[in-house]
mmCIF file of C-alpha atoms in Angstrom:
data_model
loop_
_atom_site.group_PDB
_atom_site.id
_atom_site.type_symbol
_atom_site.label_atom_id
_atom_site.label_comp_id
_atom_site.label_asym_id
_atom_site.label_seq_id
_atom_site.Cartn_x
_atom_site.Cartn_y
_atom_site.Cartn_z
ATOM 1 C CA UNK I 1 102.171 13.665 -39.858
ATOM 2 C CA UNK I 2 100.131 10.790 -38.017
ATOM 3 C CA UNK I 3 102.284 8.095 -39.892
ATOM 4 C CA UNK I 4 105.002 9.476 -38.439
ATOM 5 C CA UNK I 5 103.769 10.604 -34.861
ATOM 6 C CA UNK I 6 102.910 7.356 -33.991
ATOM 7 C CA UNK I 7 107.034 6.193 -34.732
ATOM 8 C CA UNK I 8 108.296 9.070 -32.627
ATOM 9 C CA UNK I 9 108.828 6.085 -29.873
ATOM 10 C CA UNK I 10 111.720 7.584 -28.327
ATOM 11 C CA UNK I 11 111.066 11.100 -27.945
ATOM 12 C CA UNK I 12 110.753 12.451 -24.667
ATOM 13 C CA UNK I 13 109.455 16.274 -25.168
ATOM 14 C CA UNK I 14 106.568 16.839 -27.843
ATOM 15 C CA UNK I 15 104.610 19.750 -28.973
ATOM 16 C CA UNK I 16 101.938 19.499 -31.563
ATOM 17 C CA UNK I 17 99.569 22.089 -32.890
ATOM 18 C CA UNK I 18 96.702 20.622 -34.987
ATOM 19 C CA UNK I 19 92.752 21.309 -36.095
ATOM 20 C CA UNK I 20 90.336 20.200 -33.656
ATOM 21 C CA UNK I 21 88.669 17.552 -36.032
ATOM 22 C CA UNK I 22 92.590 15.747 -36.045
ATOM 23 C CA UNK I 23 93.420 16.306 -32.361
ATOM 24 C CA UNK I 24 91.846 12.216 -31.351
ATOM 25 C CA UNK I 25 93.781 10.917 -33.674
ATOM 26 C CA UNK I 26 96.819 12.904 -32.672
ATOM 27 C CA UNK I 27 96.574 11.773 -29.002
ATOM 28 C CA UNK I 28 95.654 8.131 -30.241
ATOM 29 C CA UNK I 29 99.553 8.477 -31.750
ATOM 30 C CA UNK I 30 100.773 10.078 -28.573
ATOM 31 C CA UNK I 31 99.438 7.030 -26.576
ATOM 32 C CA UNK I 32 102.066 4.839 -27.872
ATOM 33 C CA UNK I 33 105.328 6.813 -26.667
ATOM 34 C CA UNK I 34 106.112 5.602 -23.881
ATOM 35 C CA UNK I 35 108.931 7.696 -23.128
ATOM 36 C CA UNK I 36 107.096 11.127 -23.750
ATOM 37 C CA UNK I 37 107.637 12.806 -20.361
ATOM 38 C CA UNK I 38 106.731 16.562 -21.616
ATOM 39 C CA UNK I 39 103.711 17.483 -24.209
ATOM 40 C CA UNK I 40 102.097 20.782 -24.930
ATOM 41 C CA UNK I 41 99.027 20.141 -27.496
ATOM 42 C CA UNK I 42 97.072 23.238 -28.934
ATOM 43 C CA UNK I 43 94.418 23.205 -30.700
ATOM 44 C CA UNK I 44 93.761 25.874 -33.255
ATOM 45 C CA UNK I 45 90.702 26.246 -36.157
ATOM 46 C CA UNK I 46 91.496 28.358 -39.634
ATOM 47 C CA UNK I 47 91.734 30.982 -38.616
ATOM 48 C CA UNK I 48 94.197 30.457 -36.336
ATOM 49 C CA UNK I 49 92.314 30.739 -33.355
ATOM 50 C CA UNK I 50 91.704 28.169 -30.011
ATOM 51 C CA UNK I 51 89.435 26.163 -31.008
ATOM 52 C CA UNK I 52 87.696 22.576 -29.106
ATOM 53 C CA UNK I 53 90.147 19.877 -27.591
ATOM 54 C CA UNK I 54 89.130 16.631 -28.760
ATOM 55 C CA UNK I 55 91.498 14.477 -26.689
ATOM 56 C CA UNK I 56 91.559 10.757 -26.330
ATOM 57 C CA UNK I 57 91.581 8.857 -23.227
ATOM 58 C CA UNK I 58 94.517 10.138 -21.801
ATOM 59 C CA UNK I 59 94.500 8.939 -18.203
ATOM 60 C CA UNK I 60 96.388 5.667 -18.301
ATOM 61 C CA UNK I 61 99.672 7.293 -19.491
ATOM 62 C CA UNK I 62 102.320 6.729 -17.301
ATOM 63 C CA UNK I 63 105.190 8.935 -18.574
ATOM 64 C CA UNK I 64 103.801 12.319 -19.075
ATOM 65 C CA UNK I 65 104.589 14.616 -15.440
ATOM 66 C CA UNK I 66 104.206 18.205 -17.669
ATOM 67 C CA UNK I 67 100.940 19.249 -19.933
ATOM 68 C CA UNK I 68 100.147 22.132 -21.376
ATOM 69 C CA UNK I 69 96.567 22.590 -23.348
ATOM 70 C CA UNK I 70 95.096 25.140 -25.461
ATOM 71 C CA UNK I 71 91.814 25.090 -26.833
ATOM 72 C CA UNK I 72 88.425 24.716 -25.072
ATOM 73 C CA UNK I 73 86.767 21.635 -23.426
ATOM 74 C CA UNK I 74 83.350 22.486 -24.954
ATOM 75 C CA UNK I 75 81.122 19.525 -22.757
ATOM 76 C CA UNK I 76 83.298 20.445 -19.571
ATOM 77 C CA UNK I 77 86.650 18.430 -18.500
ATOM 78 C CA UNK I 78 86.522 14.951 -19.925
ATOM 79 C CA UNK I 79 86.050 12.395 -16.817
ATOM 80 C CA UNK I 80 85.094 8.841 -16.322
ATOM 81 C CA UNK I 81 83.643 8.080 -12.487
ATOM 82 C CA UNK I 82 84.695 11.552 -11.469
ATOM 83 C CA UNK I 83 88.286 11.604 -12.254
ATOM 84 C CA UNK I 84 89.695 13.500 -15.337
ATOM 85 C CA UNK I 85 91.263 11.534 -18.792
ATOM 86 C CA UNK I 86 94.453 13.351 -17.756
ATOM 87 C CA UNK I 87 97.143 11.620 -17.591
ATOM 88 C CA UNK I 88 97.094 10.633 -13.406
ATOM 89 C CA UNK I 89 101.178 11.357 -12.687
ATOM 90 C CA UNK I 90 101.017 14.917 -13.904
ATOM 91 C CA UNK I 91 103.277 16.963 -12.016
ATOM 92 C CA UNK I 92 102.645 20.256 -13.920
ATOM 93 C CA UNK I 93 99.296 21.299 -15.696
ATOM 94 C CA UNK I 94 98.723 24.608 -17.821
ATOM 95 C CA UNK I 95 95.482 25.417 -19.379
ATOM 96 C CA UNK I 96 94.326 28.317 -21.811
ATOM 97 C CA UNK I 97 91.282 28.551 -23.454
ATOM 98 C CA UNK I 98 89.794 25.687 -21.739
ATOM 99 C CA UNK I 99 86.766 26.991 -20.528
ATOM 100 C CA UNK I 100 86.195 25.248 -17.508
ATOM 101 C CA UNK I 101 83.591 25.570 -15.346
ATOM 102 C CA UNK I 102 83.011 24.611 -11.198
ATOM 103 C CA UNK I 103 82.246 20.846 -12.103
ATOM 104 C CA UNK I 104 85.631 20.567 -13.936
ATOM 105 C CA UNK I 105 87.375 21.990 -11.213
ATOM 106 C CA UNK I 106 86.229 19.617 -9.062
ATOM 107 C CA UNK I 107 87.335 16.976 -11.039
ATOM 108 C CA UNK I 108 90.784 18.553 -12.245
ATOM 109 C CA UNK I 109 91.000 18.696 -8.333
ATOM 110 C CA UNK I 110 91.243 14.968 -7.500
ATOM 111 C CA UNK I 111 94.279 15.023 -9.725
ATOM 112 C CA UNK I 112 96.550 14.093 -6.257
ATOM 113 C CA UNK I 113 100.161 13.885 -7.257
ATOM 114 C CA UNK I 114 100.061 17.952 -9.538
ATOM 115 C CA UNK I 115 102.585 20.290 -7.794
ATOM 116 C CA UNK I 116 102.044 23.046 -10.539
ATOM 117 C CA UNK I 117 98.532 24.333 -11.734
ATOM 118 C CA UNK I 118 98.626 27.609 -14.262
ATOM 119 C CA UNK I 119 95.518 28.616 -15.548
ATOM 120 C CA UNK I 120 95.686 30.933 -17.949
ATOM 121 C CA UNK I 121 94.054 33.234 -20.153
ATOM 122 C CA UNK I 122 90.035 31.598 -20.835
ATOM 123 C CA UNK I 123 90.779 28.584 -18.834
ATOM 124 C CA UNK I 124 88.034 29.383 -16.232
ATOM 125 C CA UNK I 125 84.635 31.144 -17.364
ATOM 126 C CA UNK I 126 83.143 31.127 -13.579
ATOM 127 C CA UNK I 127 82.920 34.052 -11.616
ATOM 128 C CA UNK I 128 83.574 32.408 -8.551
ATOM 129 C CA UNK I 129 86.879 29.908 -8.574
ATOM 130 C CA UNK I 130 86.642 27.013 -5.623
ATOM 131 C CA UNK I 131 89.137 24.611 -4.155
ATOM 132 C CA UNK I 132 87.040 22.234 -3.217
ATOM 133 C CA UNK I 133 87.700 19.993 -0.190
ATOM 134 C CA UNK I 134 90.885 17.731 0.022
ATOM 135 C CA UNK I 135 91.599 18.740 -3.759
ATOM 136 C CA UNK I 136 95.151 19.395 -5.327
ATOM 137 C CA UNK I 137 96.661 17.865 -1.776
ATOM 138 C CA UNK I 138 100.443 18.975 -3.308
ATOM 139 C CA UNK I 139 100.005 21.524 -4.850
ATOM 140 C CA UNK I 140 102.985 24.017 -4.425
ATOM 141 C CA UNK I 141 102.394 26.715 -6.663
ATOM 142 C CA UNK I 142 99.536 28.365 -8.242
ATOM 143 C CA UNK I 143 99.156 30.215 -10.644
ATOM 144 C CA UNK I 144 96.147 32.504 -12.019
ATOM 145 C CA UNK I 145 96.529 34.768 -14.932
ATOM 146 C CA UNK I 146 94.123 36.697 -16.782
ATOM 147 C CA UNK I 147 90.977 35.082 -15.849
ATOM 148 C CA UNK I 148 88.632 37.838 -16.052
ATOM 149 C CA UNK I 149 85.555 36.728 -15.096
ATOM 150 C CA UNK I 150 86.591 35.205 -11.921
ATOM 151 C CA UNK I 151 85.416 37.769 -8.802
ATOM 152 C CA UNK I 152 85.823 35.650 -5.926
ATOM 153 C CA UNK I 153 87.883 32.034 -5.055
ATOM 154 C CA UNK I 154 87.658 30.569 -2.276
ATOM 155 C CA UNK I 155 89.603 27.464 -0.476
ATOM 156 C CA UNK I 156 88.087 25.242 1.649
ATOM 157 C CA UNK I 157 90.207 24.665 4.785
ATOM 158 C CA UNK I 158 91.200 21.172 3.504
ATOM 159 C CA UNK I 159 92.249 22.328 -0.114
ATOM 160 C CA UNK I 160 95.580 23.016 -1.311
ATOM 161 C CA UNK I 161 97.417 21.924 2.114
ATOM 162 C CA UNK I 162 101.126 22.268 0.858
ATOM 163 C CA UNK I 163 100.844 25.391 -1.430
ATOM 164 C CA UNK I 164 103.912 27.454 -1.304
ATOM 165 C CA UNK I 165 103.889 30.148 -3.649
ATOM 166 C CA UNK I 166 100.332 32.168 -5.189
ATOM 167 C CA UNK I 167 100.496 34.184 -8.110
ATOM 168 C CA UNK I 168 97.386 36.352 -9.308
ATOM 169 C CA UNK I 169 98.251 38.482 -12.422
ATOM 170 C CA UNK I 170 95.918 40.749 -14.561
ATOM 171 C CA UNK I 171 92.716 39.375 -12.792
ATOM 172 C CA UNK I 172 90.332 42.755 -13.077
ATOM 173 C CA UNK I 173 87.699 41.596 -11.334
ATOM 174 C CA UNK I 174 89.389 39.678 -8.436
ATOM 175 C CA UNK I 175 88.301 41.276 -5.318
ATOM 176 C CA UNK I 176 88.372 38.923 -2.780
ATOM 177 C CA UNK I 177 90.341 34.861 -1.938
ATOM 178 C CA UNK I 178 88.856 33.786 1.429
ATOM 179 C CA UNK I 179 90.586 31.144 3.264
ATOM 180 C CA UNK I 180 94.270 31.157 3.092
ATOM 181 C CA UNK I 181 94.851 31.540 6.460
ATOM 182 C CA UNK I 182 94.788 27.614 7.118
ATOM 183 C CA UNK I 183 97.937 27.193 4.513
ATOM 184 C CA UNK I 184 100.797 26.620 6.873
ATOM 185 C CA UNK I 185 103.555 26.033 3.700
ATOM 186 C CA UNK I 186 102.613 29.354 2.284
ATOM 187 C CA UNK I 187 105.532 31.472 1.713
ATOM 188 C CA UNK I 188 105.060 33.574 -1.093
ATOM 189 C CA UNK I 189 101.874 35.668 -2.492
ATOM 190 C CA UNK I 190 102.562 37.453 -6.327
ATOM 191 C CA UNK I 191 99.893 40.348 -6.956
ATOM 192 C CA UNK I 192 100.531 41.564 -10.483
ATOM 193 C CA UNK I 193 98.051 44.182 -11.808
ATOM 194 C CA UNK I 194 94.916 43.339 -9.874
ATOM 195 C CA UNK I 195 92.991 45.826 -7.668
ATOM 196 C CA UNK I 196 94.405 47.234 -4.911
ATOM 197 C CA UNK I 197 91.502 46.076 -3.055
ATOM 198 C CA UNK I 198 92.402 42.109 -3.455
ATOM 199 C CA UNK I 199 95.769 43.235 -1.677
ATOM 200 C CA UNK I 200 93.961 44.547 1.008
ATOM 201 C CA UNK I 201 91.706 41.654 1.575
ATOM 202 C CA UNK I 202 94.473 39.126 1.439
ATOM 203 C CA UNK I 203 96.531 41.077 3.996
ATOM 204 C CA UNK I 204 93.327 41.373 6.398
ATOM 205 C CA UNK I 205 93.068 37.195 6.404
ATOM 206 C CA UNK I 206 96.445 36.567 6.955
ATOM 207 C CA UNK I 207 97.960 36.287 10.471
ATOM 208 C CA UNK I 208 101.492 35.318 11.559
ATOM 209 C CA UNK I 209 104.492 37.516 10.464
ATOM 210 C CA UNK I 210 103.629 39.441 7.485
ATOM 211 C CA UNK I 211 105.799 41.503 4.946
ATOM 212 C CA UNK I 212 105.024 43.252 2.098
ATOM 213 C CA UNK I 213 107.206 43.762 -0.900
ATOM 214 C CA UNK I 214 110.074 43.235 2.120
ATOM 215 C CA UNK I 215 109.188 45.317 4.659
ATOM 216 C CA UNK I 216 107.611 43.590 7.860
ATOM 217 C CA UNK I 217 104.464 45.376 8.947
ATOM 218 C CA UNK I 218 103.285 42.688 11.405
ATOM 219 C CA UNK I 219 104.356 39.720 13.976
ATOM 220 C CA UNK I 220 102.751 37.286 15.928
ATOM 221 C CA UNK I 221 104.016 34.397 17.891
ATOM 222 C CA UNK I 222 104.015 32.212 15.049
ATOM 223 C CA UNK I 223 107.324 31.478 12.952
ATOM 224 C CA UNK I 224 105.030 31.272 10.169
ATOM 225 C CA UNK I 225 106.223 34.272 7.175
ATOM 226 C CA UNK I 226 104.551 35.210 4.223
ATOM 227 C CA UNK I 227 105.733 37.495 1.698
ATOM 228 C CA UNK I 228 103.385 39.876 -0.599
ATOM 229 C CA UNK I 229 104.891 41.385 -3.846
ATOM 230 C CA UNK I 230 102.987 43.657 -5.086
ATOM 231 C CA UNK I 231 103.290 45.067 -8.563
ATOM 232 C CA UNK I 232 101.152 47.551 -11.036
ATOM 233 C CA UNK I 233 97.976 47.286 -8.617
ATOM 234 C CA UNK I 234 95.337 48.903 -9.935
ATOM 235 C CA UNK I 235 93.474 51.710 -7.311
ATOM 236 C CA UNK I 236 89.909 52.137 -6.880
ATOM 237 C CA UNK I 237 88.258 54.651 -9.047
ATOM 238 C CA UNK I 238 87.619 58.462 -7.584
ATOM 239 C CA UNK I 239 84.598 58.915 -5.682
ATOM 240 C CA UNK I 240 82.072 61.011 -8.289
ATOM 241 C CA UNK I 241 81.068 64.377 -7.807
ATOM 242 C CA UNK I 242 77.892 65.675 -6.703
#
């Protein structure tokens, strides 16, 4: 398969699922096409299961604007002089099973020109999920699904500037994302089975002209509008008898 990876010169939309002991010399192969503009790369052991994602050097490819990873980044993100091996034009990032932690995310951050971040399933093991300051500067849409570990993200008032559209789905423990207030381009929040009281604290830090699931419930002199659909939210448990 390597003999004939490495040939592949003209192809412009990849995806390769390999052991974790291969996946170097895979992305050593996928270094030489130069026309590859989409890749999605998973990493799987045996069984069949996500396992580590031993990637090469990836962060002087030109081409690629859309990666997708599965499997785990066992020593955090790779990085050289605080900016990730990722390719540097991405336009579109997913990650599942990565395992990143706040470091990473830092790192993953300074990644300026990504306009779509999913993180999926295992990609973040932190309770608390931070946009650190000036990261993801065009980022339009977000995207966090099934990270359930993560109680709390906040985004410093710097972070995520030209965000658009938010979408939380199946994060249990999610109570709480401070600091949204400051996003001027958001137009659209997604709530998708999370608690009921993550809606509520959204809608309490948000000003401006507010509508849930269409219906306006607020207005303010701004022309700013932000729409919350809410779906499957998950109420509070019932108070226990005495």
């Amino acid at each position: 398969m390597l003999d004939v990876l490495s040939k592949l010169t003209s192809v412009e939309k990849l995806g390769l699922t390999c052991d974790s002991p291969v996946m170097n010399k895979a992305t050593d192969c996928i270094l030489k096409l130069t026309k590859l503009e989409s890749l999605k790369l998973r990493s799987r052991d045996l069984f069949g299961q996500p396992s580590d994602l031993n990637l090469s050097d990836m962060s002087g490819v030109e081409s690629i604007s859309d990666l997708y990873l599965l499997g785990s980044f066992p020593g955090g993100l790779p990085q050289r002089d605080g900016l990730p091996l990722l390719p540097q034009d991405l336009k579109i990032l997913t990650l599942s099973m990565s395992g990143l932690d706040r470091v990473s995310m830092e790192v993953l951050g300074k990644l300026e020109g990504l306009e779509m971040l999913n993180l999926f399933a295992g990609s973040y093991t932190d309770p608390f999920l931070n946009f650190w300051e000036d990261s993801f500067p065009r980022l339009r849409v977000l995207k966090l699904w099934k990270l359930e570990n993560v109680k709390q993200v906040r985004v410093n008032k710097t972070a995520l500037c030209c965000l658009e559209d938010l979408e939380i789905k199946n994060c249990g423990l999610l109570t709480s994302v401070y600091s949204l207030d400051h996003i001027e381009s958001l137009k659209q929040i997604s709530l998708i089975k999370v608690k009921e009281e993550l809606a509520t604290n959204i809608k309490n830090g948000l000003t401006g002209k507010l509508f849930i699931n269409g219906k306006q419930l607020a207005t303010s002199l701004s022309s700013r509008e932000v729409f919350i659909k809410e779906k499957q939210l998950v109420p509070p448990p019932p108070p226990l008898r005495r």
